[in-house]
Coordinates of C-alpha atoms and ligand atoms in Angstrom, one line a residue:
M1 CA 135.7 89.6 80.9
D2 CA 137.3 88.7 83.8
A3 CA 134.7 86.6 85.9
K4 CA 137.2 85.9 89.0
P5 CA 136.2 87.1 92.4
V6 CA 138.4 89.9 93.3
M7 CA 141.0 89.9 96.0
L8 CA 142.4 93.5 97.5
I9 CA 145.9 93.0 98.7
V10 CA 146.6 96.0 101.3
D11 CA 150.3 96.3 102.5
D12 CA 153.0 99.2 101.6
V13 CA 155.7 97.1 101.0
E14 CA 155.5 96.3 97.1
I15 CA 157.6 92.7 97.2
N16 CA 154.6 91.4 100.0
R17 CA 152.2 92.7 97.4
V18 CA 153.9 90.9 94.7
V19 CA 154.2 87.6 96.5
L20 CA 150.8 87.2 97.5
S21 CA 149.6 88.2 93.8
Q22 CA 151.8 85.2 92.4
F23 CA 150.2 83.0 95.0
F24 CA 146.3 84.0 94.0
Q25 CA 146.4 85.2 90.2
D26 CA 145.5 82.4 89.0
E27 CA 141.9 81.9 91.5
Y28 CA 141.4 85.8 92.0
A29 CA 141.3 89.0 90.3
I30 CA 144.4 90.9 92.5
V31 CA 143.7 94.6 93.2
E32 CA 146.2 96.2 95.3
A33 CA 146.5 99.0 97.7
A34 CA 149.8 100.6 99.2
D35 CA 148.1 102.3 101.9
G36 CA 144.8 102.5 104.0
Q37 CA 143.5 105.3 102.0
E38 CA 144.0 103.6 98.9
A39 CA 142.2 100.4 100.2
M40 CA 139.3 102.5 101.5
D41 CA 139.3 103.6 97.5
A42 CA 139.8 100.3 96.1
L43 CA 136.7 99.1 98.1
A44 CA 134.6 101.7 96.7
A45 CA 135.8 101.4 93.3
Q46 CA 134.5 97.4 93.2
T47 CA 132.9 94.5 94.7
V48 CA 135.7 92.4 96.7
S49 CA 135.4 89.5 97.8
I50 CA 138.5 89.0 100.3
V51 CA 140.8 91.6 101.7
L52 CA 144.8 90.9 102.7
L53 CA 145.3 93.9 105.1
D54 CA 149.2 94.5 106.4
L55 CA 148.6 95.9 109.6
V56 CA 151.2 98.6 110.3
M57 CA 151.0 100.5 107.3
P58 CA 151.7 104.4 106.8
V59 CA 148.6 107.0 106.4
M60 CA 145.8 104.9 107.6
D61 CA 147.1 101.5 109.1
G62 CA 145.6 98.3 109.0
F63 CA 143.1 98.5 112.3
A64 CA 141.6 102.0 110.8
V65 CA 141.0 100.1 108.0
L66 CA 138.9 96.9 109.1
A67 CA 137.5 99.4 111.9
A68 CA 136.3 101.4 108.9
M69 CA 134.9 98.5 107.0
K70 CA 132.9 97.1 109.6
R71 CA 131.2 100.5 110.3
N72 CA 130.3 99.8 106.8
D73 CA 127.1 98.1 106.1
Q74 CA 128.3 97.4 102.4
Y75 CA 132.0 96.7 103.4
A76 CA 131.1 94.9 107.1
Q77 CA 130.5 91.2 105.6
I78 CA 133.4 91.2 103.4
P79 CA 136.1 88.9 104.9
V80 CA 139.7 90.5 105.8
I81 CA 142.2 88.5 107.1
V82 CA 144.9 90.4 108.5
M83 CA 148.8 90.0 107.9
T84 CA 151.1 90.8 110.9
A85 CA 155.0 91.0 110.2
H86 CA 156.3 88.9 113.5
N87 CA 154.5 87.1 116.2
D88 CA 152.8 89.7 118.2
G89 CA 150.2 88.5 119.6
S90 CA 148.3 91.5 120.9
S91 CA 147.8 92.7 117.5
E92 CA 146.3 89.3 116.7
E93 CA 143.9 89.8 119.2
R94 CA 143.3 93.4 118.7
A95 CA 142.4 92.4 114.8
L96 CA 140.2 89.6 115.4
E97 CA 138.0 91.8 118.1
L98 CA 138.0 94.4 115.3
G99 CA 136.1 91.4 113.1
A100 CA 139.2 90.2 111.0
A101 CA 138.7 86.5 110.0
D102 CA 142.0 85.5 110.3
F103 CA 145.5 86.4 110.5
I104 CA 148.6 85.3 108.8
V105 CA 151.8 86.0 110.0
K106 CA 155.0 87.0 107.6
P107 CA 157.3 85.9 106.1
Y108 CA 155.0 84.0 104.2
N109 CA 154.4 80.3 103.6
P110 CA 152.0 79.8 100.6
T111 CA 151.1 76.7 101.5
V112 CA 149.5 78.0 104.8
V113 CA 148.7 81.6 103.3
R114 CA 146.3 79.2 100.7
C115 CA 144.6 77.3 103.6
R116 CA 143.9 80.1 105.4
V117 CA 142.6 82.2 102.6
K118 CA 140.5 78.9 101.5
N119 CA 139.4 78.2 104.8
V120 CA 138.3 82.5 105.2
M121 CA 136.1 82.1 102.2
A122 CA 134.9 78.4 102.6
R123 CA 133.3 79.8 105.9
Q124 CA 132.2 83.0 104.4
E125 CA 130.3 81.4 101.4
N126 CA 129.1 79.1 104.1
E127 CA 127.7 82.6 106.1
W128 CA 125.7 83.5 102.6
R129 CA 124.3 80.3 102.1
K130 CA 122.9 80.3 105.9
V131 CA 122.0 83.3 105.1
A132 CA 119.9 83.3 101.7
Q133 CA 118.4 79.9 103.5
V134 CA 116.8 81.9 105.9
A135 CA 115.7 84.3 103.3
Q136 CA 114.3 81.3 101.3
D137 CA 112.6 79.8 104.4
R138 CA 111.0 83.2 104.9
Q139 CA 109.8 83.3 101.2
L140 CA 108.5 80.1 101.5
A141 CA 106.8 80.1 104.9
E142 CA 105.5 83.8 103.2
M143 CA 104.3 82.0 100.3
H144 CA 102.6 79.0 102.4
R145 CA 100.9 81.4 104.4
H146 CA 99.3 83.0 101.2
I147 CA 98.7 79.9 99.1
E148 CA 96.6 78.8 102.8
K149 CA 95.0 82.0 103.7
D150 CA 92.7 84.0 101.9
A151 CA 94.5 87.2 100.8
L152 CA 91.7 89.3 101.8
T153 CA 90.3 87.8 104.9
G154 CA 92.9 86.3 106.2
I155 CA 91.0 83.3 106.9
D156 CA 91.5 79.7 105.5
N157 CA 91.5 79.6 101.6
R158 CA 89.1 77.1 99.7
E159 CA 91.8 74.6 99.6
A160 CA 93.3 74.9 102.9
F161 CA 89.7 74.5 104.6
Y162 CA 89.0 71.5 102.4
R163 CA 92.2 69.9 103.6
R164 CA 92.2 70.7 107.0
T165 CA 88.1 70.1 107.2
A166 CA 89.3 66.4 105.9
A167 CA 91.8 66.2 108.5
L168 CA 89.1 67.0 111.0
L169 CA 86.5 65.1 110.1
Q170 CA 89.1 61.9 110.2
K171 CA 90.5 62.6 113.4
N172 CA 87.0 62.4 115.1
Q173 CA 85.0 60.3 112.9
D174 CA 83.0 59.3 116.1
A175 CA 81.8 62.9 116.6
A176 CA 79.3 64.5 114.5
Y177 CA 80.0 67.2 112.7
S178 CA 78.2 69.7 110.1
I179 CA 79.0 71.5 107.5
L180 CA 77.8 75.1 107.0
Y181 CA 77.5 77.5 103.8
F182 CA 76.8 81.3 103.6
D183 CA 76.3 83.4 101.1
I184 CA 75.1 87.3 100.9
S185 CA 72.1 88.3 99.1
C186 CA 72.9 90.4 96.4
F187 CA 76.5 91.0 97.1
K188 CA 77.0 92.8 93.4
V189 CA 74.6 95.5 94.1
I190 CA 76.5 95.9 97.7
N191 CA 79.5 96.1 95.9
D192 CA 77.8 98.3 93.0
I193 CA 75.8 100.9 95.3
F194 CA 78.8 101.1 97.8
H195 CA 82.3 101.3 97.6
L196 CA 84.0 98.2 96.8
D197 CA 85.8 98.7 100.0
T198 CA 82.7 98.8 102.0
G199 CA 82.1 95.4 100.3
N200 CA 85.5 94.1 101.5
L201 CA 84.9 95.4 104.9
V202 CA 81.8 93.4 105.1
L203 CA 83.7 90.2 103.9
K204 CA 86.6 90.8 106.3
T205 CA 84.0 91.3 109.5
A206 CA 81.9 88.3 108.2
A207 CA 85.4 86.5 108.4
I208 CA 86.1 87.3 111.7
Y209 CA 82.7 86.2 113.4
F210 CA 83.1 82.7 111.4
Q211 CA 86.6 82.5 112.7
V212 CA 85.7 83.0 116.1
L213 CA 82.6 81.0 115.6
A214 CA 84.7 77.9 114.4
G215 CA 87.2 78.5 117.5
E216 CA 89.3 75.3 118.3
A217 CA 86.8 72.8 117.8
G218 CA 86.3 73.6 114.0
T219 CA 87.3 75.1 110.7
C220 CA 86.5 78.0 108.3
G221 CA 87.3 79.0 105.4
R222 CA 86.6 81.5 101.8
I223 CA 85.6 79.1 99.6
E224 CA 84.6 82.0 97.0
S225 CA 83.7 85.6 96.4
D226 CA 81.0 86.0 99.2
H227 CA 80.7 82.4 100.2
F228 CA 81.9 81.0 103.0
A229 CA 81.8 77.8 104.7
L230 CA 82.3 76.5 108.1
C231 CA 82.5 72.6 109.7
L232 CA 81.6 72.5 113.1
P233 CA 80.6 69.9 115.8
S234 CA 76.7 69.5 115.2
A235 CA 75.9 70.4 118.8
K236 CA 77.4 73.7 118.5
V237 CA 74.9 74.2 115.5
D238 CA 72.5 76.8 116.6
M239 CA 71.4 77.9 113.2
D240 CA 69.1 81.0 114.7
N241 CA 71.5 82.1 117.3
I242 CA 74.4 81.7 114.6
M243 CA 72.4 83.9 112.4
A244 CA 71.4 86.5 114.8
G245 CA 75.2 86.9 115.8
L246 CA 76.1 87.0 112.1
D247 CA 73.3 90.0 111.6
S248 CA 74.0 92.0 115.0
T249 CA 78.0 92.0 113.8
V250 CA 77.5 93.0 110.2
K251 CA 74.7 95.5 111.7
S252 CA 77.6 96.9 113.5
L253 CA 79.0 98.2 111.0
G254 CA 76.5 100.7 110.6
L255 CA 75.4 100.7 106.5
S256 CA 72.4 102.2 105.3
H257 CA 71.5 99.3 103.2
S258 CA 70.8 96.0 105.0
I259 CA 73.0 92.7 104.5
V260 CA 71.3 89.4 104.1
F261 CA 72.8 86.3 104.7
Y262 CA 71.9 83.1 103.8
A263 CA 73.0 79.2 105.0
G264 CA 72.5 75.8 104.2
V265 CA 73.4 73.3 106.7
Y266 CA 74.9 69.5 106.0
P267 CA 74.7 67.5 108.6
V268 CA 77.4 65.1 107.7
D269 CA 76.6 61.8 107.5
N270 CA 79.7 60.5 105.7
A271 CA 83.1 61.7 106.7
F272 CA 84.6 60.0 103.6
L273 CA 83.3 62.1 100.9
P274 CA 85.5 65.0 99.6
V275 CA 84.4 68.2 101.6
D276 CA 84.0 69.8 98.4
Q277 CA 80.7 68.1 97.7
M278 CA 79.7 68.1 101.3
C279 CA 79.9 72.3 100.7
D280 CA 77.8 71.1 97.5
R281 CA 75.2 69.9 99.8
A282 CA 75.1 72.7 102.5
N283 CA 74.9 75.1 99.3
M284 CA 72.2 73.2 97.5
A285 CA 70.1 74.0 100.7
L286 CA 71.1 76.8 100.9
T287 CA 70.1 77.7 97.3
S288 CA 66.9 76.5 98.1
I289 CA 65.8 79.2 99.9
K290 CA 67.9 82.0 98.3
G291 CA 65.7 84.9 98.0
S292 CA 62.9 84.0 100.3
Y293 CA 61.8 86.8 102.9
L294 CA 60.8 84.1 105.9
Q295 CA 63.8 81.4 105.7
R296 CA 67.2 82.1 106.4
H297 CA 68.6 79.0 106.6
A298 CA 67.7 75.2 105.5
Y299 CA 68.8 71.9 106.1
Y300 CA 70.5 69.5 103.3
D301 CA 67.9 66.6 102.7
K302 CA 68.2 63.9 100.1
S303 CA 65.1 65.1 97.9
M304 CA 67.9 68.3 97.2
R305 CA 70.8 65.6 95.7
D306 CA 68.0 64.0 93.2
R307 CA 66.7 67.3 92.0
M308 CA 70.3 68.2 91.7
F309 CA 70.4 65.3 89.6
E310 CA 67.5 65.5 87.7
E311 CA 68.7 69.3 86.9
Q312 CA 72.0 67.8 85.5
M313 CA 70.1 64.9 83.6
I314 CA 67.6 67.8 81.9
V315 CA 70.8 69.9 80.9
R316 CA 72.4 67.1 79.4
D317 CA 69.2 65.9 77.6
M318 CA 68.3 69.5 76.3
E319 CA 69.9 69.7 73.0
F320 CA 69.5 66.3 71.5
A321 CA 66.0 66.4 72.9
L322 CA 65.3 69.6 70.5
M323 CA 67.1 68.1 67.4
A324 CA 65.0 64.7 67.8
R325 CA 61.6 66.7 68.1
Q326 CA 61.1 65.2 71.8
F327 CA 59.2 68.5 72.5
C328 CA 55.7 68.9 71.4
V329 CA 52.9 71.4 71.8
Y330 CA 49.7 70.6 73.7
L331 CA 46.9 72.9 73.4
Q332 CA 44.7 73.7 76.1
P333 CA 40.8 75.3 74.5
V334 CA 39.9 78.7 76.0
H335 CA 36.2 78.0 76.3
S336 CA 33.7 81.4 76.1
L337 CA 30.4 81.4 77.8
K338 CA 28.5 83.8 75.6
E339 CA 29.1 81.7 72.2
N340 CA 29.6 78.3 74.3
R341 CA 32.3 77.1 72.0
I342 CA 36.1 77.2 72.1
V343 CA 37.6 80.7 71.2
S344 CA 41.0 80.6 71.3
A345 CA 44.1 78.1 72.6
E346 CA 47.1 78.2 74.5
A347 CA 50.1 76.1 73.7
L348 CA 51.4 74.7 76.3
V349 CA 55.0 72.4 75.8
R350 CA 55.7 69.1 76.3
W351 CA 58.7 66.9 76.9
Q352 CA 58.3 63.3 75.6
H353 CA 61.4 61.8 77.0
P354 CA 62.7 58.3 75.8
T355 CA 63.0 57.0 79.2
Q356 CA 61.6 59.6 82.0
G357 CA 58.5 59.5 80.0
M358 CA 56.3 62.4 80.2
I359 CA 58.3 65.5 81.8
P360 CA 55.8 68.8 82.6
P361 CA 57.3 72.0 81.7
D362 CA 56.9 73.1 85.8
R363 CA 60.4 71.0 85.7
F364 CA 62.1 72.0 82.8
I365 CA 61.4 76.0 82.1
S366 CA 63.3 77.2 85.1
I367 CA 66.3 75.3 84.1
F368 CA 66.1 76.7 81.0
E369 CA 65.6 80.3 82.0
R370 CA 68.5 80.0 83.8
N371 CA 70.5 78.5 81.0
G372 CA 69.3 80.5 78.4
F373 CA 68.0 77.4 76.3
I374 CA 64.6 78.7 76.9
S375 CA 64.8 81.4 73.7
R376 CA 65.7 78.2 71.7
L377 CA 62.9 75.9 73.1
D378 CA 60.2 78.8 72.5
R379 CA 61.4 79.3 68.8
F380 CA 60.4 75.9 68.3
V381 CA 57.1 75.7 69.8
W382 CA 56.4 79.3 68.0
T383 CA 56.8 77.8 65.0
E384 CA 54.9 74.7 65.5
V385 CA 52.4 76.9 66.4
C386 CA 52.2 78.6 63.0
R387 CA 52.3 75.4 62.0
I388 CA 49.4 74.0 63.7
I389 CA 47.5 77.2 63.0
K390 CA 48.3 77.3 59.1
E391 CA 46.8 73.5 58.7
Q392 CA 44.0 74.0 60.6
K393 CA 43.4 77.3 58.1
A394 CA 43.9 74.4 55.2
R395 CA 41.8 71.8 56.6
D396 CA 38.5 73.9 58.1
G397 CA 39.0 77.3 56.0
K398 CA 39.0 79.1 59.1
A399 CA 41.9 79.2 62.1
L400 CA 41.6 80.0 65.9
P401 CA 44.2 82.5 67.2
I402 CA 46.6 80.6 69.5
S403 CA 48.6 82.1 72.4
V404 CA 52.3 81.2 73.1
N405 CA 54.4 81.9 76.1
V406 CA 57.2 84.5 75.9
S407 CA 59.9 83.8 78.3
R408 CA 61.1 87.0 80.0
L409 CA 64.7 86.3 78.3
H410 CA 63.3 87.5 74.8
F411 CA 63.1 90.8 76.1
Y412 CA 66.9 90.8 76.3
D413 CA 66.9 89.9 72.6
A414 CA 66.5 92.4 70.0
G415 CA 65.9 90.1 67.2
L416 CA 62.2 89.5 68.8
L417 CA 60.0 91.2 66.7
D418 CA 62.0 90.2 63.5
F419 CA 61.8 86.6 64.3
Q420 CA 58.0 86.9 64.6
L421 CA 57.5 88.8 61.5
R422 CA 59.1 86.4 59.6
L423 CA 57.3 83.4 60.9
V424 CA 53.8 84.8 60.3
K425 CA 54.9 85.6 56.9
T426 CA 56.7 82.1 55.9
Y427 CA 53.1 80.6 57.3
D428 CA 51.3 83.3 56.0
L429 CA 48.9 84.1 58.8
E430 CA 47.9 87.3 60.1
P431 CA 49.7 88.6 63.1
W432 CA 46.5 88.9 65.6
M433 CA 46.1 85.2 65.2
F434 CA 49.8 84.4 67.4
R435 CA 49.1 85.9 70.7
L436 CA 51.9 86.6 72.9
E437 CA 52.0 85.7 76.7
V438 CA 53.9 88.0 78.7
D439 CA 54.3 87.7 82.9
E440 CA 55.4 90.7 84.9
S441 CA 58.7 88.8 85.5
A442 CA 59.8 90.3 82.5
Y443 CA 58.5 93.7 83.5
T444 CA 60.4 93.9 86.9
D445 CA 63.3 93.3 85.2
N446 CA 63.6 95.7 82.8
P447 CA 60.2 97.7 82.3
Y448 CA 61.3 99.9 79.7
Q449 CA 62.7 97.6 77.2
M450 CA 59.4 95.2 77.7
A451 CA 57.5 98.4 77.4
Q452 CA 59.1 99.5 74.2
C453 CA 58.5 95.4 72.8
V454 CA 55.6 94.9 73.8
R455 CA 54.6 98.8 71.9
A456 CA 56.4 97.7 68.8
L457 CA 54.6 94.1 68.9
R458 CA 51.3 95.5 68.8
E459 CA 52.2 98.2 66.4
H460 CA 52.8 95.4 64.1
G461 CA 49.8 94.0 65.0
F462 CA 50.6 91.2 67.2
C463 CA 48.0 90.7 70.0
V464 CA 49.7 90.7 73.7
L465 CA 48.2 89.0 77.1
L466 CA 49.1 89.7 80.6
D467 CA 49.5 86.0 81.8
D468 CA 49.1 84.9 85.5
F469 CA 47.8 88.4 86.5
G470 CA 47.2 89.0 90.0
S471 CA 50.3 86.4 91.1
G472 CA 52.7 88.7 91.6
Y473 CA 53.2 92.2 93.0
S474 CA 53.2 94.7 90.2
S475 CA 50.7 93.5 88.0
L476 CA 48.6 97.1 88.4
N477 CA 51.7 99.0 87.7
M478 CA 52.2 97.3 84.7
L479 CA 49.0 97.8 83.3
K480 CA 49.4 101.0 84.1
D481 CA 52.7 101.6 82.1
L482 CA 52.0 98.5 79.6
P483 CA 48.9 98.7 77.5
V484 CA 48.0 95.0 76.6
D485 CA 45.3 93.4 74.7
G486 CA 44.0 90.9 77.7
I487 CA 44.8 89.5 80.7
K488 CA 44.9 86.0 82.0
I489 CA 44.0 85.8 85.7
D490 CA 46.2 83.7 87.3
R491 CA 44.8 80.3 88.6
S492 CA 45.6 80.8 92.1
F493 CA 43.3 83.5 92.0
V494 CA 40.2 81.2 90.8
R495 CA 41.3 78.4 93.6
E496 CA 40.9 81.2 96.4
V497 CA 37.9 83.1 94.9
G498 CA 35.4 80.2 96.6
Q499 CA 36.6 80.4 99.6
S500 CA 37.8 84.2 100.7
E501 CA 35.4 86.9 100.1
R502 CA 38.2 89.5 99.6
A503 CA 39.6 87.3 96.8
G504 CA 35.8 88.0 95.6
T505 CA 35.8 91.5 95.5
I506 CA 39.4 91.9 94.4
M507 CA 38.1 89.8 91.1
E508 CA 35.4 91.4 90.3
A509 CA 37.3 94.5 90.4
I510 CA 40.0 93.4 88.2
V511 CA 37.1 92.3 86.0
T512 CA 35.6 95.7 86.5
M513 CA 38.7 97.5 85.2
A514 CA 39.4 95.6 82.5
K515 CA 36.6 95.9 81.1
K516 CA 36.6 100.1 81.3
L517 CA 40.1 99.5 79.9
A518 CA 38.3 97.5 76.6
M519 CA 40.8 94.0 77.9
G520 CA 39.7 91.1 77.3
I521 CA 40.2 88.5 80.1
V522 CA 40.6 84.7 80.6
V523 CA 40.5 83.2 83.4
E524 CA 42.9 80.0 84.1
G525 CA 42.4 76.9 86.1
V526 CA 38.7 76.7 86.2
E527 CA 38.0 73.5 87.6
T528 CA 34.4 73.4 89.2
K529 CA 31.1 74.1 87.8
E530 CA 30.4 76.2 91.3
Q531 CA 34.0 78.2 89.7
V532 CA 31.9 78.7 86.4
D533 CA 29.2 79.4 87.9
Y534 CA 30.6 82.5 90.4
L535 CA 32.8 84.0 87.1
A536 CA 30.2 84.5 85.0
G537 CA 28.0 86.0 87.4
I538 CA 30.8 88.4 88.1
G539 CA 30.7 88.9 84.3
C540 CA 34.1 86.6 83.1
E541 CA 33.4 85.1 79.5
N542 CA 36.6 83.3 78.5
M543 CA 38.0 80.2 80.6
Q544 CA 40.5 78.1 80.4
G545 CA 40.6 74.9 82.6
Y546 CA 40.2 71.3 83.8
Y547 CA 36.6 71.9 83.8
Y548 CA 36.4 71.9 80.1
S549 CA 40.0 70.2 78.9
R550 CA 43.1 69.3 79.8
P551 CA 46.1 70.7 77.5
V552 CA 45.8 68.1 74.7
P553 CA 47.8 66.7 71.6
E554 CA 47.2 68.3 68.4
A555 CA 45.2 65.7 67.1
E556 CA 42.9 65.4 69.9
F557 CA 42.4 69.1 69.8
A558 CA 41.4 69.1 66.2
A559 CA 38.7 66.2 67.5
L560 CA 37.6 68.7 70.1
L561 CA 36.7 71.5 67.0
R562 CA 35.5 68.9 65.4
N563 CA 32.7 67.6 67.6
E564 CA 31.8 71.2 68.0
A565 CA 31.6 71.9 64.4
D566 CA 29.1 69.0 64.5
A567 CA 27.2 69.5 67.3
Ligands
LIG601 P1 51.1 78.8 82.9 O1 51.5 79.9 81.2 O2 50.0 80.1 83.6 O3 50.3 77.6 82.1 C1 49.2 77.1 82.5 C2 49.0 76.2 83.3 O4 48.1 76.2 84.2 C3 49.6 75.2 82.5 O5 50.1 74.0 82.9 C4 48.5 74.0 82.7 O6 48.2 72.9 82.4 C5 47.5 74.2 84.1 N1 46.3 74.6 83.8 C6 45.3 74.4 82.9 N2 44.5 74.3 83.4 C7 44.3 74.1 84.7 C8 43.5 74.1 86.2 O7 42.3 73.4 85.7 N3 44.0 73.4 86.9 C9 45.2 73.3 87.2 N4 45.7 73.3 88.5 N5 46.0 74.0 86.2 C10 45.3 73.9 85.1 P2 51.5 73.4 82.5 O8 51.4 72.9 80.8 O9 52.2 72.5 83.3 O10 52.4 74.9 82.2 C11 53.7 75.2 82.9 C12 54.1 76.8 83.1 O11 55.0 76.2 82.1 C13 53.0 77.8 82.4 O12 52.5 78.1 83.4 C14 54.3 78.4 81.8 O13 54.4 79.4 82.5 C15 55.0 77.3 81.4 N6 55.4 76.9 79.8 C16 54.3 76.2 79.3 N7 54.8 76.0 78.1 C17 55.7 77.0 78.1 C18 56.3 77.3 76.5 O14 56.6 77.0 75.7 N8 57.5 78.4 76.7 C19 57.6 78.9 78.0 N9 58.3 80.0 78.1 N10 57.0 78.8 79.3 C20 55.8 77.5 78.9
LIG602 CA1 50.6 81.0 80.1
LIG603 CA1 49.1 81.4 83.1

């Protein structure tokens, strides 16, 4: 294939065409035309790089061709060199005005002709390059804008926000700044119940508000999905005002579902900290109040960072701890007033950490619930409990039932019942000895599945207790739909009973109701003789709390039982 550029030579005199062809045939693919019309046809037939055009021709002269070419977008850019038979100044001028790139006077001087063509082509190439450059620049600028700007909201994206904020802080090292981090509560739900467009509209509206708020003195950016960050001079940070403005801006959209923003604030005390870490700190403050009804913003303090470090330590060490048997089961007796003895116990996990010492479950259970590790830890605890019951049975000829805590996560696991069945079979226990404490969080999450699961467990002979009864919102509702064997009244209730008459009245009603429904009651957190007397007075029989015993290691629990037997 001929890859040479095409030169169109238009001249009615054949000999002229032959001469010119010879000058250029090495560099160009030559196409000849004998008049203007042929020239136009040739232009249409192929991509032509340059035209040598005789001005004086029959049919359609050179001026007409030139004019036609310049009118046509496709040909207008093709350089045309016109050829005149004699030094006709006015023709040349006219041709140049019509857009010819240059002119050549006959007879042809090969060197001059070549030179002119080269010049014209070089100029043309330059033009093309310029056009290409402009296009490229435009594309680069556009790309840059894309890289800097969040595509949905048009404000800075995460990287641009980090960069601009770092520059702002460096430039104004003496001024006080704060990082504000915003998050919409349950944004996923908003996307689910409304159309995606509505969610996007909320984000765009919030972005506009933040942009105005940041103004010239600050920066703002969208960090990810529904997370926004701002850097503002601390003097401008009036959080109540900012939140109220944000609320009313979003309210103006007139959505039926209320959109709740939470914010965390990190007053920058170290301008050299990477901005992403500043955002993490503001976000940490935010996380500490997320879901709260009363508090919509919070300030970062050092304790939050300590908590985060602790959480990291816990997650880092958990796997090894389980393998190394650092988790152990403590038992807290449940005392029967009527029988005046221990009738059962609750298994409570402890972490004997090699460097941190004993870590109580409050510090790791919620973390494990978030990362799923609780499923494995609970199964470990249940297995331990089965072993303990079996050993007790072997030693004393009989055993007391022990209850275990069942995290809400297990109700998402179809294998729960199978696991329990296998466990009691392996340890040769009757299912009623192994009691399961469930709390209402599982029920609120997933009422149907939880109810089914509880029903199946009870059908197989397991005893199910409703834990922390009275501490939440739906306990009564749950009882209605979910038949259980007993309830454990939350310790916060017991604490209040002595102080508030109202709490006392509710407690009495709960006890009466439980008896009517033939459910057992265990009262948790009994700490004083007064509480015992009061509870006995309203008909409670089973108590668990420090008044009787703290949770104790297995051996100590066995000793408690032995003492009772000896007494
Ligand atoms: P919970 O199930 O409500 O357990 C009762 C908690 O009350 C225990 O705290 C116990 O030590 C404490 N307690 C008992 N008597 C008294 C008292 O008289 N006064 C006071 N102030 N407290 C008393 P612990 O052992 O720190 O456990 C805290 C929570 O951790 C438990 O609350 C339970 O929700 C969870 N947990 C403990 N072990 C496990 C486990 O193996 N698996 C799961 N999923 N959760 C567990
Ligand atoms: Ca419990
Ligand atoms: Ca409890």
